[in-house]
């Protein structure tokens, strides 16, 4: 059995930045476990980086003030800025245009945020991962290895039981950092419960991905690559926001074991004629049922069933008329799209069958406001894909070093409620690494 000082579960940005920080602090015998044969996690996707404390991190959750968050962002930026294919795409010095957008949004009661943004594109994903991996000199990668459980030993060390090439293996560690991302969140929740690690449920984001002809949206994305519009709905008082905009991008589907979710990305080298963005509604649940993860899973499984194993896509024109979309509606002459992948990665149908009425109300009200800010958004050919769900909702209770109530178990990244994006995940990895060093070395 191999013994490590620190075993990190997950080789996404949270895990990689934690390892980088531990190495810089002089810690050796670091291992990173990932179930896939190539390290990466979500780094292979798109790579939009938001450097703004209002986006992708929760200051309270990380127990950070704005200045400390901004300083940590600078550290992350410094690492990515040395990767030549990562380029800045939103410059805050073009103030008048950003101010004009803020003002138009404000007239419709919508908040507009323009963060400093960088981007590398999915086609540069492998190169960025290789670049980060090469920065790590003392870390051992245990790839193609799925962690199955974590067992505490009498001497307060841990055994991480894994499956590797269908064989059971065990790795020992003084400290475990769990950074399993959204795909491993459910797994870690069960494992953590067996170790008596405490968690609670935060809100979940449920909604759709909107895809429209990019000519309508270029005016905005030429100024701010990934514009953030935040709506407060009048009927329910709920919060809806745009998220993850991909100018000239593609709609993608994310495969979970028993359902699929929609998402989006863009390449650096080849653009499509469309732009897509997520429009998501924040949902909190209270007694008697507060398990937002299970709530999200129920919605996702319903779509999986209704869409015959694929997400559902509906044209705005059909939605307005109260009818489902079908293959024939995609071939209609109003279509207005350059490339439309809809009919082979999603099933034309009716998104109102799978989303709760309150969420549909909120999304539609927000889209109507959006159409006033960006005319053309609600063109009949605009597509709405569902479900887009962001599982950042299981929050592990930690101290300021991201150590849980169980000594030696630290958490970081999206799957543990500590971030909502690459930069935030990296920051949480750095915080956890510094905490591990301070407490255990
Ligand atoms: C299509 C798409 C586009 C995106 N675009 C952007 C973007 O442009 N900008 C942005 O900021 N964010 C984007 N994201 C989100 C981003 O990928 C995540 O926020 C980020 O990767 C979270 O980092 P993480 O380290 O917490 O987890 P992840 O990056 O998800 O890494 C977790 C790793 O843990 C591994 N793992 C899980 N469970 C186990 C287990 N039991 N045993 C072993 N290994 C395990 C997984 O295989 C995975 O490699 C996108 C996501 C998708 C799907």
Tab-separated table of C-alpha atoms and ligand atoms in Angstrom:
chain	number	residue	atom	x	y	z
A	1	UNK	CA	0.000	0.000	0.000
A	2	UNK	CA	1.343	3.446	-0.974
A	3	UNK	CA	1.386	6.072	1.771
A	4	UNK	CA	0.988	9.784	1.031
A	5	UNK	CA	1.114	12.914	3.105
A	6	UNK	CA	-1.835	14.324	1.178
A	7	UNK	CA	-4.193	12.480	-1.144
A	8	UNK	CA	-6.311	14.708	-3.352
A	9	UNK	CA	-9.437	13.186	-4.887
A	10	UNK	CA	-10.123	14.945	-8.200
A	11	UNK	CA	-7.734	16.426	-10.757
A	12	UNK	CA	-9.861	19.442	-11.726
A	13	UNK	CA	-8.767	23.019	-11.026
A	14	UNK	CA	-9.424	22.630	-7.266
A	15	UNK	CA	-7.173	19.562	-7.044
A	16	UNK	CA	-4.429	20.851	-9.347
A	17	UNK	CA	-4.155	24.270	-7.688
A	18	UNK	CA	-4.110	22.598	-4.269
A	19	UNK	CA	-1.220	20.349	-5.370
A	20	UNK	CA	0.649	23.310	-6.859
A	21	UNK	CA	0.298	25.240	-3.607
A	22	UNK	CA	1.334	22.258	-1.456
A	23	UNK	CA	4.455	21.803	-3.584
A	24	UNK	CA	5.288	25.500	-3.257
A	25	UNK	CA	4.993	25.143	0.510
A	26	UNK	CA	7.459	22.241	0.434
A	27	UNK	CA	5.061	19.366	1.101
A	28	UNK	CA	6.087	16.104	-0.544
A	29	UNK	CA	4.372	12.727	-1.121
A	30	UNK	CA	1.273	14.260	-2.699
A	31	UNK	CA	-1.047	12.029	-4.719
A	32	UNK	CA	-3.909	13.020	-7.016
A	33	UNK	CA	-6.539	10.380	-7.727
A	34	UNK	CA	-8.844	10.689	-10.709
A	35	UNK	CA	-11.230	8.157	-12.135
A	36	UNK	CA	-10.313	9.188	-15.685
A	37	UNK	CA	-7.044	8.241	-17.409
A	38	UNK	CA	-6.192	11.875	-18.168
A	39	UNK	CA	-6.111	14.534	-15.437
A	40	UNK	CA	-8.328	17.558	-16.072
A	41	UNK	CA	-11.824	17.635	-14.601
A	42	UNK	CA	-13.631	20.639	-16.051
A	43	UNK	CA	-10.451	22.258	-17.373
A	44	UNK	CA	-11.083	20.621	-20.743
A	45	UNK	CA	-14.285	22.640	-21.108
A	46	UNK	CA	-14.227	26.049	-22.723
A	47	UNK	CA	-12.061	27.837	-20.135
A	48	UNK	CA	-13.675	31.180	-19.495
A	49	UNK	CA	-12.036	32.724	-16.467
A	50	UNK	CA	-13.925	35.325	-14.443
A	51	UNK	CA	-11.691	37.461	-12.258
A	52	UNK	CA	-14.254	39.166	-10.085
A	53	UNK	CA	-15.207	38.410	-6.480
A	54	UNK	CA	-18.921	38.667	-7.447
A	55	UNK	CA	-18.703	35.753	-9.902
A	56	UNK	CA	-18.111	32.045	-9.253
A	57	UNK	CA	-17.250	32.278	-5.571
A	58	UNK	CA	-19.178	32.714	-2.375
A	59	UNK	CA	-17.164	34.893	-0.016
A	60	UNK	CA	-19.133	33.753	3.048
A	61	UNK	CA	-18.697	30.102	2.204
A	62	UNK	CA	-14.911	30.599	1.866
A	63	UNK	CA	-14.808	33.032	4.819
A	64	UNK	CA	-12.965	35.554	2.661
A	65	UNK	CA	-13.157	39.319	2.387
A	66	UNK	CA	-13.138	41.007	-1.032
A	67	UNK	CA	-9.470	41.996	-0.901
A	68	UNK	CA	-8.268	38.508	-0.004
A	69	UNK	CA	-10.463	37.042	-2.759
A	70	UNK	CA	-9.063	39.509	-5.275
A	71	UNK	CA	-5.486	38.683	-4.186
A	72	UNK	CA	-6.110	34.953	-4.642
A	73	UNK	CA	-7.572	35.663	-8.089
A	74	UNK	CA	-4.369	37.485	-9.023
A	75	UNK	CA	-2.403	34.353	-8.061
A	76	UNK	CA	-4.585	32.222	-10.330
A	77	UNK	CA	-4.325	34.781	-13.130
A	78	UNK	CA	-0.544	34.766	-12.879
A	79	UNK	CA	-0.479	31.001	-13.483
A	80	UNK	CA	-2.851	31.111	-16.474
A	81	UNK	CA	-1.345	34.293	-17.935
A	82	UNK	CA	1.848	32.323	-18.586
A	83	UNK	CA	-0.082	29.889	-20.774
A	84	UNK	CA	0.116	31.635	-24.163
A	85	UNK	CA	-3.256	30.454	-25.497
A	86	UNK	CA	-5.176	31.992	-22.614
A	87	UNK	CA	-6.110	35.504	-23.711
A	88	UNK	CA	-7.994	38.330	-22.135
A	89	UNK	CA	-11.420	38.816	-23.739
A	90	UNK	CA	-13.148	41.410	-21.532
A	91	UNK	CA	-11.326	44.635	-20.762
A	92	UNK	CA	-12.817	46.841	-18.107
A	93	UNK	CA	-11.189	49.980	-19.461
A	94	UNK	CA	-13.879	50.223	-22.208
A	95	UNK	CA	-16.002	51.921	-19.614
A	96	UNK	CA	-18.511	53.956	-21.620
A	97	UNK	CA	-19.864	50.907	-23.441
A	98	UNK	CA	-20.138	48.897	-20.251
A	99	UNK	CA	-21.811	51.831	-18.509
A	100	UNK	CA	-24.304	52.114	-21.372
A	101	UNK	CA	-25.201	48.432	-20.973
A	102	UNK	CA	-25.558	48.842	-17.213
A	103	UNK	CA	-27.878	51.740	-17.793
A	104	UNK	CA	-30.110	49.928	-20.335
A	105	UNK	CA	-30.295	46.898	-18.035
A	106	UNK	CA	-31.069	49.173	-15.067
A	107	UNK	CA	-33.999	50.717	-16.943
A	108	UNK	CA	-35.579	47.245	-17.003
A	109	UNK	CA	-34.786	46.523	-13.355
A	110	UNK	CA	-31.944	44.173	-14.273
A	111	UNK	CA	-28.486	44.179	-12.702
A	112	UNK	CA	-25.550	43.907	-15.108
A	113	UNK	CA	-22.080	42.727	-14.094
A	114	UNK	CA	-19.023	42.886	-16.337
A	115	UNK	CA	-16.049	40.996	-14.865
A	116	UNK	CA	-12.515	40.932	-16.245
A	117	UNK	CA	-12.499	37.748	-18.353
A	118	UNK	CA	-9.948	35.484	-20.020
A	119	UNK	CA	-10.569	32.513	-22.306
A	120	UNK	CA	-8.657	29.607	-23.872
A	121	UNK	CA	-11.383	27.566	-25.661
A	122	UNK	CA	-12.140	23.849	-25.546
A	123	UNK	CA	-9.679	23.196	-28.402
A	124	UNK	CA	-6.847	24.364	-26.086
A	125	UNK	CA	-8.102	22.389	-23.069
A	126	UNK	CA	-5.554	19.579	-23.311
A	127	UNK	CA	-2.704	22.027	-23.739
A	128	UNK	CA	-3.705	23.943	-20.617
A	129	UNK	CA	-3.926	20.741	-18.589
A	130	UNK	CA	-0.484	19.619	-19.832
A	131	UNK	CA	0.888	23.043	-18.920
A	132	UNK	CA	-0.513	22.799	-15.354
A	133	UNK	CA	0.581	19.189	-14.985
A	134	UNK	CA	4.135	20.120	-15.979
A	135	UNK	CA	4.259	22.692	-13.198
A	136	UNK	CA	3.827	19.843	-10.708
A	137	UNK	CA	7.173	18.200	-9.997
A	138	UNK	CA	6.532	16.181	-6.831
A	139	UNK	CA	2.931	15.084	-7.270
A	140	UNK	CA	2.082	11.524	-8.245
A	141	UNK	CA	-0.944	11.087	-10.505
A	142	UNK	CA	-3.046	7.981	-9.801
A	143	UNK	CA	-5.188	8.045	-12.920
A	144	UNK	CA	-7.909	5.706	-14.093
A	145	UNK	CA	-8.488	5.156	-10.386
A	146	UNK	CA	-11.931	5.689	-8.891
A	147	UNK	CA	-12.063	6.315	-5.154
A	148	UNK	CA	-14.859	4.199	-3.730
A	149	UNK	CA	-14.651	4.857	0.013
A	150	UNK	CA	-12.569	6.506	2.712
A	151	UNK	CA	-11.917	4.736	5.997
A	152	UNK	CA	-10.474	6.369	9.093
A	153	UNK	CA	-7.784	4.373	10.890
A	154	UNK	CA	-7.115	4.295	14.648
A	155	UNK	CA	-4.012	6.460	14.260
A	156	UNK	CA	-6.108	9.201	12.576
A	157	UNK	CA	-4.746	8.479	9.111
A	158	UNK	CA	-7.021	7.473	6.206
A	159	UNK	CA	-7.274	4.596	3.809
A	160	UNK	CA	-8.736	5.598	0.465
A	161	UNK	CA	-10.157	2.483	-1.172
A	162	UNK	CA	-10.142	2.609	-4.948
A	163	UNK	CA	-10.871	0.631	-8.015
A	164	UNK	CA	-8.151	0.569	-10.685
A	165	UNK	CA	-8.480	-1.562	-13.821
A	166	UNK	CA	-11.197	-3.593	-12.088
A	167	UNK	CA	-8.869	-4.337	-9.166
A	168	UNK	CA	-9.311	-3.043	-5.629
A	169	UNK	CA	-6.412	-0.920	-4.390
A	170	UNK	CA	-5.855	1.029	-1.203
A	171	UNK	CA	-3.823	4.210	-0.628
A	172	UNK	CA	-2.998	5.560	2.817
A	173	UNK	CA	-2.813	9.262	3.633
A	174	UNK	CA	-2.295	11.565	6.566
A	175	UNK	CA	-4.731	14.085	5.057
A	176	UNK	CA	-7.437	13.734	2.382
A	177	UNK	CA	-8.595	16.651	0.246
A	178	UNK	CA	-11.865	15.855	-1.518
A	179	UNK	CA	-12.276	17.875	-4.735
A	180	UNK	CA	-14.561	15.565	-6.743
A	181	UNK	CA	-16.378	18.247	-8.782
A	182	UNK	CA	-20.072	18.150	-9.602
A	183	UNK	CA	-19.833	14.699	-11.176
A	184	UNK	CA	-18.485	13.226	-7.929
A	185	UNK	CA	-20.624	15.271	-5.553
A	186	UNK	CA	-23.231	12.586	-4.956
A	187	UNK	CA	-20.560	9.947	-4.396
A	188	UNK	CA	-18.704	12.099	-1.882
A	189	UNK	CA	-21.894	12.980	-0.048
A	190	UNK	CA	-22.439	9.298	0.767
A	191	UNK	CA	-18.805	8.691	1.701
A	192	UNK	CA	-18.750	11.803	3.890
A	193	UNK	CA	-21.918	10.732	5.700
A	194	UNK	CA	-20.214	7.459	6.692
A	195	UNK	CA	-17.306	9.465	8.132
A	196	UNK	CA	-19.758	11.737	10.014
A	197	UNK	CA	-18.695	14.775	7.982
A	198	UNK	CA	-21.459	17.392	8.357
A	199	UNK	CA	-23.125	19.074	5.417
A	200	UNK	CA	-26.183	21.147	4.689
A	201	UNK	CA	-28.042	22.076	1.521
A	202	UNK	CA	-27.629	25.371	-0.239
A	203	UNK	CA	-29.714	26.570	-3.180
A	204	UNK	CA	-29.623	24.865	-6.571
A	205	UNK	CA	-29.707	26.551	-9.991
A	206	UNK	CA	-32.243	25.106	-12.431
A	207	UNK	CA	-33.044	26.425	-15.885
A	208	UNK	CA	-32.367	26.282	-19.590
A	209	UNK	CA	-29.671	27.008	-22.142
A	210	UNK	CA	-30.658	29.568	-24.737
A	211	UNK	CA	-29.123	29.436	-28.221
A	212	UNK	CA	-29.646	32.266	-30.664
A	213	UNK	CA	-28.229	33.626	-33.861
A	214	UNK	CA	-25.046	35.387	-32.780
A	215	UNK	CA	-25.802	38.498	-34.822
A	216	UNK	CA	-28.322	39.502	-32.129
A	217	UNK	CA	-25.906	39.111	-29.263
A	218	UNK	CA	-22.539	40.152	-30.753
A	219	UNK	CA	-23.155	43.777	-29.860
A	220	UNK	CA	-23.055	42.781	-26.181
A	221	UNK	CA	-20.454	39.999	-26.264
A	222	UNK	CA	-18.035	42.148	-28.269
A	223	UNK	CA	-17.884	44.352	-25.164
A	224	UNK	CA	-18.279	41.715	-22.441
A	225	UNK	CA	-17.518	38.148	-23.529
A	226	UNK	CA	-19.668	36.521	-20.817
A	227	UNK	CA	-22.175	39.169	-19.692
A	228	UNK	CA	-23.935	38.595	-16.381
A	229	UNK	CA	-27.552	39.784	-16.229
A	230	UNK	CA	-29.302	39.267	-12.895
A	231	UNK	CA	-33.116	39.409	-12.711
A	232	UNK	CA	-35.440	39.568	-9.696
A	233	UNK	CA	-38.810	38.289	-10.881
A	234	UNK	CA	-41.938	40.271	-10.084
A	235	UNK	CA	-44.430	37.472	-9.473
A	236	UNK	CA	-42.316	35.208	-7.242
A	237	UNK	CA	-39.441	37.514	-6.232
A	238	UNK	CA	-36.972	34.838	-7.360
A	239	UNK	CA	-33.440	35.295	-8.665
A	240	UNK	CA	-32.652	34.378	-12.272
A	241	UNK	CA	-29.311	35.022	-13.948
A	242	UNK	CA	-27.414	34.467	-17.156
A	243	UNK	CA	-24.317	32.302	-16.831
A	244	UNK	CA	-21.637	30.835	-19.087
A	245	UNK	CA	-22.159	32.699	-22.364
A	246	UNK	CA	-20.392	31.272	-25.394
A	247	UNK	CA	-20.217	33.653	-28.362
A	248	UNK	CA	-19.903	31.616	-31.554
A	249	UNK	CA	-20.146	28.525	-29.351
A	250	UNK	CA	-21.833	25.135	-29.234
A	251	UNK	CA	-24.493	23.599	-27.015
A	252	UNK	CA	-23.144	20.461	-25.352
A	253	UNK	CA	-24.622	17.746	-23.231
A	254	UNK	CA	-23.045	16.501	-20.007
A	255	UNK	CA	-23.466	12.832	-19.347
A	256	UNK	CA	-24.249	11.757	-15.789
A	257	UNK	CA	-25.016	8.128	-15.037
A	258	UNK	CA	-28.777	8.243	-15.280
A	259	UNK	CA	-29.461	11.605	-16.880
A	260	UNK	CA	-27.992	14.265	-19.151
A	261	UNK	CA	-27.680	18.003	-18.606
A	262	UNK	CA	-27.135	20.749	-21.162
A	263	UNK	CA	-24.137	23.033	-21.091
A	264	UNK	CA	-22.154	25.029	-23.626
A	265	UNK	CA	-18.643	25.857	-24.756
A	266	UNK	CA	-16.705	27.609	-27.512
A	267	UNK	CA	-13.579	26.845	-29.468
A	268	UNK	CA	-10.818	29.412	-29.879
A	269	UNK	CA	-10.038	28.422	-33.457
A	270	UNK	CA	-13.459	27.854	-35.007
A	271	UNK	CA	-16.662	29.770	-34.324
A	272	UNK	CA	-20.250	28.840	-35.102
A	273	UNK	CA	-22.946	31.277	-36.204
A	274	UNK	CA	-24.681	30.988	-32.825
A	275	UNK	CA	-24.263	32.189	-29.277
A	276	UNK	CA	-25.534	30.311	-26.250
A	277	UNK	CA	-25.918	31.115	-22.568
A	278	UNK	CA	-27.454	29.533	-19.496
A	279	UNK	CA	-30.487	31.131	-17.890
A	280	UNK	CA	-30.842	29.696	-14.416
A	281	UNK	CA	-33.248	30.143	-11.552
A	282	UNK	CA	-31.928	29.855	-7.996
A	283	UNK	CA	-34.133	27.537	-5.918
A	284	UNK	CA	-33.894	27.107	-2.138
A	285	UNK	CA	-35.904	24.497	-0.282
A	286	UNK	CA	-36.941	24.489	3.353
A	287	UNK	CA	-38.622	21.976	5.685
A	288	UNK	CA	-40.013	19.406	5.233
A	289	UNK	CA	-37.775	18.769	2.216
A	290	UNK	CA	-34.462	20.574	1.837
A	291	UNK	CA	-32.462	18.108	-0.277
A	292	UNK	CA	-31.824	20.319	-3.299
A	293	UNK	CA	-29.532	17.715	-4.890
A	294	UNK	CA	-32.301	15.138	-5.014
A	295	UNK	CA	-34.757	17.799	-6.256
A	296	UNK	CA	-32.385	18.584	-9.154
A	297	UNK	CA	-31.894	14.885	-9.885
A	298	UNK	CA	-35.665	14.347	-10.051
A	299	UNK	CA	-36.026	17.126	-12.640
A	300	UNK	CA	-33.077	15.816	-14.641
A	301	UNK	CA	-34.377	12.241	-14.632
A	302	UNK	CA	-37.794	13.438	-15.777
A	303	UNK	CA	-36.234	15.145	-18.812
A	304	UNK	CA	-34.136	12.056	-19.488
A	305	UNK	CA	-37.319	10.016	-19.639
A	306	UNK	CA	-39.307	12.536	-21.691
A	307	UNK	CA	-36.474	13.181	-24.146
A	308	UNK	CA	-35.737	9.490	-24.736
A	309	UNK	CA	-32.323	9.768	-23.069
A	310	UNK	CA	-31.467	13.239	-24.384
A	311	UNK	CA	-32.185	16.805	-23.258
A	312	UNK	CA	-35.247	18.521	-24.757
A	313	UNK	CA	-35.075	21.499	-27.095
A	314	UNK	CA	-37.935	23.827	-27.982
A	315	UNK	CA	-38.113	26.786	-30.357
A	316	UNK	CA	-39.293	30.066	-28.846
A	317	UNK	CA	-41.911	30.268	-31.626
A	318	UNK	CA	-43.398	26.924	-30.540
A	319	UNK	CA	-43.200	27.821	-26.866
A	320	UNK	CA	-45.170	31.027	-27.476
A	321	UNK	CA	-47.868	29.049	-29.321
A	322	UNK	CA	-48.009	26.501	-26.489
A	323	UNK	CA	-46.993	23.607	-28.721
A	324	UNK	CA	-44.107	21.187	-28.671
A	325	UNK	CA	-41.312	21.431	-31.194
A	326	UNK	CA	-40.811	18.592	-33.597
A	327	UNK	CA	-38.206	17.732	-36.207
A	328	UNK	CA	-40.312	19.451	-38.868
A	329	UNK	CA	-40.349	22.776	-36.979
A	330	UNK	CA	-36.568	22.789	-37.102
A	331	UNK	CA	-36.704	22.603	-40.851
A	332	UNK	CA	-39.038	25.562	-41.170
A	333	UNK	CA	-37.980	28.567	-43.205
A	334	UNK	CA	-37.876	30.927	-40.189
A	335	UNK	CA	-35.048	28.921	-38.769
A	336	UNK	CA	-32.380	31.560	-38.968
A	337	UNK	CA	-29.431	29.481	-37.817
A	338	UNK	CA	-26.051	28.801	-39.313
A	339	UNK	CA	-25.264	25.553	-37.542
A	340	UNK	CA	-27.932	23.975	-35.377
A	341	UNK	CA	-26.970	20.840	-33.511
A	342	UNK	CA	-30.356	20.665	-31.822
A	343	UNK	CA	-31.787	17.666	-33.493
A	344	UNK	CA	-28.871	15.362	-32.893
A	345	UNK	CA	-27.899	16.184	-29.301
A	346	UNK	CA	-31.399	16.981	-28.028
A	347	UNK	CA	-34.952	15.857	-28.698
A	348	UNK	CA	-37.406	18.466	-30.011
A	349	UNK	CA	-40.253	18.667	-27.499
A	350	UNK	CA	-41.848	20.771	-24.803
A	351	UNK	CA	-39.695	22.041	-21.937
A	352	UNK	CA	-42.764	22.964	-19.869
A	353	UNK	CA	-43.431	19.252	-19.285
A	354	UNK	CA	-40.280	18.852	-17.218
A	355	UNK	CA	-39.761	22.164	-15.372
A	356	UNK	CA	-41.930	23.346	-12.471
A	357	UNK	CA	-44.391	26.121	-13.460
A	358	UNK	CA	-42.747	28.611	-11.124
A	359	UNK	CA	-39.397	28.147	-12.853
A	360	UNK	CA	-40.963	28.447	-16.316
A	361	UNK	CA	-42.705	31.690	-15.228
A	362	UNK	CA	-39.454	33.117	-13.903
A	363	UNK	CA	-37.423	32.180	-16.980
A	364	UNK	CA	-39.981	33.563	-19.409
A	365	UNK	CA	-40.315	36.845	-17.515
A	366	UNK	CA	-36.517	37.196	-17.542
A	367	UNK	CA	-36.280	36.363	-21.245
A	368	UNK	CA	-38.843	39.041	-22.048
A	369	UNK	CA	-36.734	41.610	-20.183
A	370	UNK	CA	-33.656	40.330	-21.921
A	371	UNK	CA	-35.339	40.831	-25.286
A	372	UNK	CA	-35.740	44.507	-24.423
A	373	UNK	CA	-32.075	44.836	-23.488
A	374	UNK	CA	-30.826	42.696	-26.406
A	375	UNK	CA	-33.486	42.890	-29.151
A	376	UNK	CA	-33.800	39.655	-31.085
A	377	UNK	CA	-33.301	37.379	-28.075
A	378	UNK	CA	-36.866	36.129	-28.428
A	379	UNK	CA	-36.760	35.555	-32.170
A	380	UNK	CA	-39.084	32.589	-32.926
A	381	UNK	CA	-36.055	30.536	-33.987
A	382	UNK	CA	-34.197	30.992	-30.701
A	383	UNK	CA	-33.806	27.628	-29.004
A	384	UNK	CA	-34.374	26.707	-25.359
A	385	UNK	CA	-32.700	23.515	-24.149
A	386	UNK	CA	-33.465	21.863	-20.810
A	387	UNK	CA	-32.429	20.849	-18.265
A	388	UNK	CA	-29.474	23.055	-17.350
A	389	UNK	CA	-28.852	22.375	-13.665
A	390	UNK	CA	-25.891	23.483	-11.564
A	391	UNK	CA	-25.303	21.128	-8.654
A	392	UNK	CA	-23.353	23.369	-6.282
A	393	UNK	CA	-25.806	22.733	-3.520
A	394	UNK	CA	-24.276	20.276	-1.035
A	395	UNK	CA	-22.277	22.507	1.299
A	396	UNK	CA	-19.796	20.926	3.669
A	397	UNK	CA	-19.394	22.792	6.913
A	398	UNK	CA	-15.761	23.835	7.246
A	399	UNK	CA	-13.473	26.212	9.084
A	400	UNK	CA	-11.611	28.988	7.246
A	401	UNK	CA	-9.016	26.422	6.066
A	402	UNK	CA	-11.714	24.254	4.469
A	403	UNK	CA	-11.211	21.469	6.995
A	404	UNK	CA	-14.470	19.698	7.804
A	405	UNK	CA	-15.607	18.770	11.301
A	406	UNK	CA	-13.625	15.522	10.833
A	407	UNK	CA	-9.911	16.078	11.442
A	408	UNK	CA	-7.799	15.494	8.344
A	409	UNK	CA	-10.679	15.690	5.815
A	410	UNK	CA	-10.567	18.881	3.748
A	411	UNK	CA	-12.842	19.840	0.842
A	412	UNK	CA	-12.579	22.156	-2.185
A	413	UNK	CA	-14.247	22.879	-5.506
A	414	UNK	CA	-17.728	22.782	-7.004
A	415	UNK	CA	-18.776	19.350	-5.715
A	416	UNK	CA	-18.498	20.399	-2.087
A	417	UNK	CA	-20.237	23.778	-2.417
A	418	UNK	CA	-17.021	25.811	-2.266
A	419	UNK	CA	-16.994	27.225	-5.823
A	420	UNK	CA	-18.938	27.686	-9.056
A	421	UNK	CA	-16.318	27.809	-11.772
A	422	UNK	CA	-12.658	27.302	-12.602
A	423	UNK	CA	-11.244	30.357	-10.804
A	424	UNK	CA	-13.325	29.771	-7.663
A	425	UNK	CA	-12.358	26.091	-7.646
A	426	UNK	CA	-8.665	27.032	-7.950
A	427	UNK	CA	-9.004	29.525	-5.099
A	428	UNK	CA	-10.643	26.959	-2.837
A	429	UNK	CA	-7.818	24.505	-3.663
A	430	UNK	CA	-5.207	27.082	-2.636
A	431	UNK	CA	-7.042	27.859	0.620
A	432	UNK	CA	-7.309	24.163	1.498
A	433	UNK	CA	-3.618	23.562	0.682
A	434	UNK	CA	-2.531	26.437	2.922
A	435	UNK	CA	-4.796	25.111	5.670
A	436	UNK	CA	-3.360	21.599	5.348
A	437	UNK	CA	0.194	22.954	5.536
A	438	UNK	CA	-0.567	25.151	8.519
A	439	UNK	CA	-2.324	22.444	10.503
A	440	UNK	CA	-0.428	19.286	9.594
A	441	UNK	CA	3.157	20.151	8.513
B	1	LIG	C1	-19.388	22.064	-20.860
B	1	LIG	C2	-18.875	22.828	-19.671
B	1	LIG	C3	-18.360	24.107	-19.857
B	1	LIG	C4	-17.851	24.808	-18.771
B	1	LIG	N1	-17.302	26.025	-18.977
B	1	LIG	C5	-16.751	26.700	-17.943
B	1	LIG	C6	-16.107	27.944	-18.163
B	1	LIG	O1	-16.003	28.399	-19.288
B	1	LIG	N2	-15.596	28.612	-17.097
B	1	LIG	C7	-15.688	28.130	-15.810
B	1	LIG	O2	-15.205	28.786	-14.867
B	1	LIG	N3	-16.287	26.944	-15.589
B	1	LIG	C8	-16.808	26.224	-16.611
B	1	LIG	N4	-17.400	25.010	-16.389
B	1	LIG	C9	-17.448	24.546	-15.002
B	1	LIG	C10	-16.066	24.069	-14.559
B	1	LIG	O3	-15.696	23.005	-15.373
B	1	LIG	C11	-16.107	23.690	-13.088
B	1	LIG	O4	-16.584	24.793	-12.336
B	1	LIG	C12	-14.746	23.310	-12.534
B	1	LIG	O5	-14.120	22.361	-13.344
B	1	LIG	C13	-14.874	22.763	-11.122
B	1	LIG	O6	-13.642	22.325	-10.688
B	1	LIG	P1	-13.469	21.188	-9.607
B	1	LIG	O7	-12.002	20.996	-9.426
B	1	LIG	O8	-14.285	21.493	-8.419
B	1	LIG	O9	-14.122	19.872	-10.233
B	1	LIG	P2	-13.898	19.157	-11.630
B	1	LIG	O10	-13.177	20.024	-12.567
B	1	LIG	O11	-15.209	18.620	-12.023
B	1	LIG	O12	-12.923	17.953	-11.268
B	1	LIG	C14	-13.329	16.900	-10.431
B	1	LIG	C15	-12.567	15.657	-10.809
B	1	LIG	O13	-12.826	14.673	-9.805
B	1	LIG	C16	-12.903	13.413	-10.420
B	1	LIG	N5	-13.665	12.507	-9.534
B	1	LIG	C17	-14.934	12.675	-9.117
B	1	LIG	N6	-15.276	11.660	-8.294
B	1	LIG	C18	-14.195	10.840	-8.243
B	1	LIG	C19	-13.930	9.621	-7.569
B	1	LIG	N7	-14.832	9.027	-6.802
B	1	LIG	N8	-12.711	9.049	-7.727
B	1	LIG	C20	-11.761	9.638	-8.515
B	1	LIG	N9	-11.968	10.783	-9.183
B	1	LIG	C21	-13.167	11.384	-9.026
B	1	LIG	C22	-13.590	13.685	-11.753
B	1	LIG	O14	-13.268	12.679	-12.683
B	1	LIG	C23	-12.998	15.057	-12.136
B	1	LIG	O15	-11.877	14.905	-12.970
B	1	LIG	C24	-17.894	24.256	-17.452
B	1	LIG	C25	-18.412	22.977	-17.260
B	1	LIG	C26	-18.892	22.270	-18.353
B	1	LIG	C27	-19.423	20.889	-18.109
